Tab-separated table of C-alpha atoms and ligand atoms in Angstrom:
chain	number	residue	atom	x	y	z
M	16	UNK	CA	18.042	-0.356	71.010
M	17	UNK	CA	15.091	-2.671	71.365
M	18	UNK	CA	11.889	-1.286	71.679
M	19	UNK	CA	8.382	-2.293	73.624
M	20	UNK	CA	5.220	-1.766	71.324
M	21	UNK	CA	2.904	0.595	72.461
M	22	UNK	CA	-1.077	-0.371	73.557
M	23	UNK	CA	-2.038	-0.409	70.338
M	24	UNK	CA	0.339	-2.542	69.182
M	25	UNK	CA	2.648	-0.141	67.289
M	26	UNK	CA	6.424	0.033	67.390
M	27	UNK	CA	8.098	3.532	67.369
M	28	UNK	CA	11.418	3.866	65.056
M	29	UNK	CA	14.171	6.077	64.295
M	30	UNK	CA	14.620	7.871	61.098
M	31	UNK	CA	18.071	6.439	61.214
M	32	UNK	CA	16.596	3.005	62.481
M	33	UNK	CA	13.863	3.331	59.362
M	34	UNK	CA	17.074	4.108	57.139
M	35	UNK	CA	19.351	1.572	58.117
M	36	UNK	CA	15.725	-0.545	57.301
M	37	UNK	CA	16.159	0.663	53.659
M	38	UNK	CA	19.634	0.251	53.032
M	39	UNK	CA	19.155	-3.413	54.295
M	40	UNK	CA	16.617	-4.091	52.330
M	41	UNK	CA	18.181	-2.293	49.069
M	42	UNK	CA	21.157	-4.248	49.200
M	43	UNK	CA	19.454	-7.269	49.940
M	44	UNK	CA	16.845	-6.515	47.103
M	45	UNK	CA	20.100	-6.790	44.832
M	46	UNK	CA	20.895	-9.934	45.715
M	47	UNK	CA	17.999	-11.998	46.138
M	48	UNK	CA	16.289	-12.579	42.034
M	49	UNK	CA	18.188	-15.878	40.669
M	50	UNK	CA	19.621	-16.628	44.561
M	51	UNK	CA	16.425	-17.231	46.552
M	52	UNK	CA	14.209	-20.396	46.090
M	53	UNK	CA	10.278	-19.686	44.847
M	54	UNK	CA	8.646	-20.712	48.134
M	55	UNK	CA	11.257	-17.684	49.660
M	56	UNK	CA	10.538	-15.281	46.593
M	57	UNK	CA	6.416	-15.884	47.031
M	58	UNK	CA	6.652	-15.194	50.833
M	59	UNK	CA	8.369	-12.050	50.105
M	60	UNK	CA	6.185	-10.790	47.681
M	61	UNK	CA	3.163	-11.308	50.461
M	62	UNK	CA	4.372	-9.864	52.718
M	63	UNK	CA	4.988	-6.725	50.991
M	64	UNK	CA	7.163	-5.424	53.168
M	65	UNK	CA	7.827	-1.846	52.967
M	66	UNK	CA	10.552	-0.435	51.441
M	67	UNK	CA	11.288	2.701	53.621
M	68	UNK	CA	10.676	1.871	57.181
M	69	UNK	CA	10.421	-1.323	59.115
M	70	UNK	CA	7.204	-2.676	59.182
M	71	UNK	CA	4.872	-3.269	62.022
M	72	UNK	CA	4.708	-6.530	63.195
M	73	UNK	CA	0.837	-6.347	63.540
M	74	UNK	CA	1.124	-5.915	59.545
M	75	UNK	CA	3.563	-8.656	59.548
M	76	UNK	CA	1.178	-11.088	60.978
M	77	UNK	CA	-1.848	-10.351	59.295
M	78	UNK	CA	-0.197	-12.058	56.613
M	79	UNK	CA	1.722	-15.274	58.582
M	80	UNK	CA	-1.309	-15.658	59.930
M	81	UNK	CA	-3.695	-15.882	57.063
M	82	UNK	CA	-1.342	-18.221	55.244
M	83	UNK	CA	0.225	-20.657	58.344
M	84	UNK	CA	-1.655	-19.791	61.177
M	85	UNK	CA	1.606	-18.438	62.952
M	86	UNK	CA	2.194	-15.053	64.404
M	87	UNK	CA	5.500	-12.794	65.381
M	88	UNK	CA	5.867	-12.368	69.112
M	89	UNK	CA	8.083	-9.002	70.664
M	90	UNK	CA	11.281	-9.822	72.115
M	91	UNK	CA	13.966	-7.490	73.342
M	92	UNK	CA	16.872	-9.659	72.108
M	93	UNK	CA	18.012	-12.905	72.539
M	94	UNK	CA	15.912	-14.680	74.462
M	95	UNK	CA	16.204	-17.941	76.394
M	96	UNK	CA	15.766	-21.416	74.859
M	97	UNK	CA	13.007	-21.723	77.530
M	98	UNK	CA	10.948	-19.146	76.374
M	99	UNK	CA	12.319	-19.643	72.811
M	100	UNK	CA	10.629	-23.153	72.588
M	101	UNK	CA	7.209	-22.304	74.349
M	102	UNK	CA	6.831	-19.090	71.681
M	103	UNK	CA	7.298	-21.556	68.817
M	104	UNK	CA	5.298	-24.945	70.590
M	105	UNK	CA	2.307	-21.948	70.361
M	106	UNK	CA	2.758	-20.905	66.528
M	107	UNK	CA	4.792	-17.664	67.643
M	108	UNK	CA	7.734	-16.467	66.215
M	109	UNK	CA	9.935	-14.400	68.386
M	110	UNK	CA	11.574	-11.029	66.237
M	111	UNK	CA	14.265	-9.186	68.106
M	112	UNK	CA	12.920	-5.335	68.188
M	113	UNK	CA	15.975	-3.511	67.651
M	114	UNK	CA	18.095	-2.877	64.252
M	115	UNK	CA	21.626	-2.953	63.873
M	116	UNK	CA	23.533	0.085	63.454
M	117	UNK	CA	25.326	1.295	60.100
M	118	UNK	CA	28.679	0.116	61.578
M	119	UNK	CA	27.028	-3.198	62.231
M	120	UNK	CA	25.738	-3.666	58.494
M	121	UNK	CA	27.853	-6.097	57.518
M	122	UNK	CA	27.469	-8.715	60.045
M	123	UNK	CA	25.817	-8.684	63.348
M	124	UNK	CA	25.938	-11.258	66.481
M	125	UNK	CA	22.803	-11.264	67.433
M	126	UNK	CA	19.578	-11.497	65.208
M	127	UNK	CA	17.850	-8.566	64.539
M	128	UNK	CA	14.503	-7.095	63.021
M	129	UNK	CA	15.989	-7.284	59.513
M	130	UNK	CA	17.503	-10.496	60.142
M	131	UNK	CA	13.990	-12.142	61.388
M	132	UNK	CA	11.609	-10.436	59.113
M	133	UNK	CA	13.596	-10.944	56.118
M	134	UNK	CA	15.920	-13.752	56.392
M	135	UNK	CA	12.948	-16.098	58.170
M	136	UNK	CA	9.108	-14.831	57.873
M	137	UNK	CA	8.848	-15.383	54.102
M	138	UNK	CA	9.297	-18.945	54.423
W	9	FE2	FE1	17.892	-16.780	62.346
């Protein structure tokens, strides 16, 4: 389920949403020392991402934008190339809101919170 940020900015999750977060990001954690190239390792370890729930993308930016002037932008889902182009052409990245679900671990169609926090913002 996607989700709209409040006024204030703030995203409201799941427990289970917050736990599929962790069990991403445990497995992934596994994986990553001796795979992942420095530039990939150092953006991780910036962004500090935590470790039990999925972070808040106004925490997310604080750092992107300190250290490459971009920013995350909201999105439902899959947006179109359109609006795709015009959020990067302004130094926004868009992040999918939702989270798979634990039958989705595995594999997934469309790109999710995990997949664009993780798998993109640290580099
Ligand atoms: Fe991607």
């Amino acid at each position: 389920m996607s989700h709209q940020p409040d006024s204030h900015g703030h995203i409201h999750y799941s427990d289970d949403e917050n736990g599929m977060w962790q069990a991403l990001l445990e497995r992934q954690a596994e994986q990553i020392p001796n795979r992942a190239c420095p530039a990939y390792l150092d953006g991780l370890k910036k962004l500090n991402l935590p470790a039990t729930r999925i972070p808040q993308l106004h925490d997310i930016d604080e750092v992107l934008q300190a250290t490459t002037g971009w920013q995350t932008a909201a999105v439902p889902a899959l947006i179109s190339f359109g609006k795709f182009f015009k959020l990067l052409a302004n130094k926004s990245f868009p992040v999918a809101t939702f989270i798979r679900r634990f039958d989705d671990m595995d594999y997934i169609e469309e790109p999710d919170i995990f997949h664009e926090i993780v798998g993109h913002c640290p580099l």
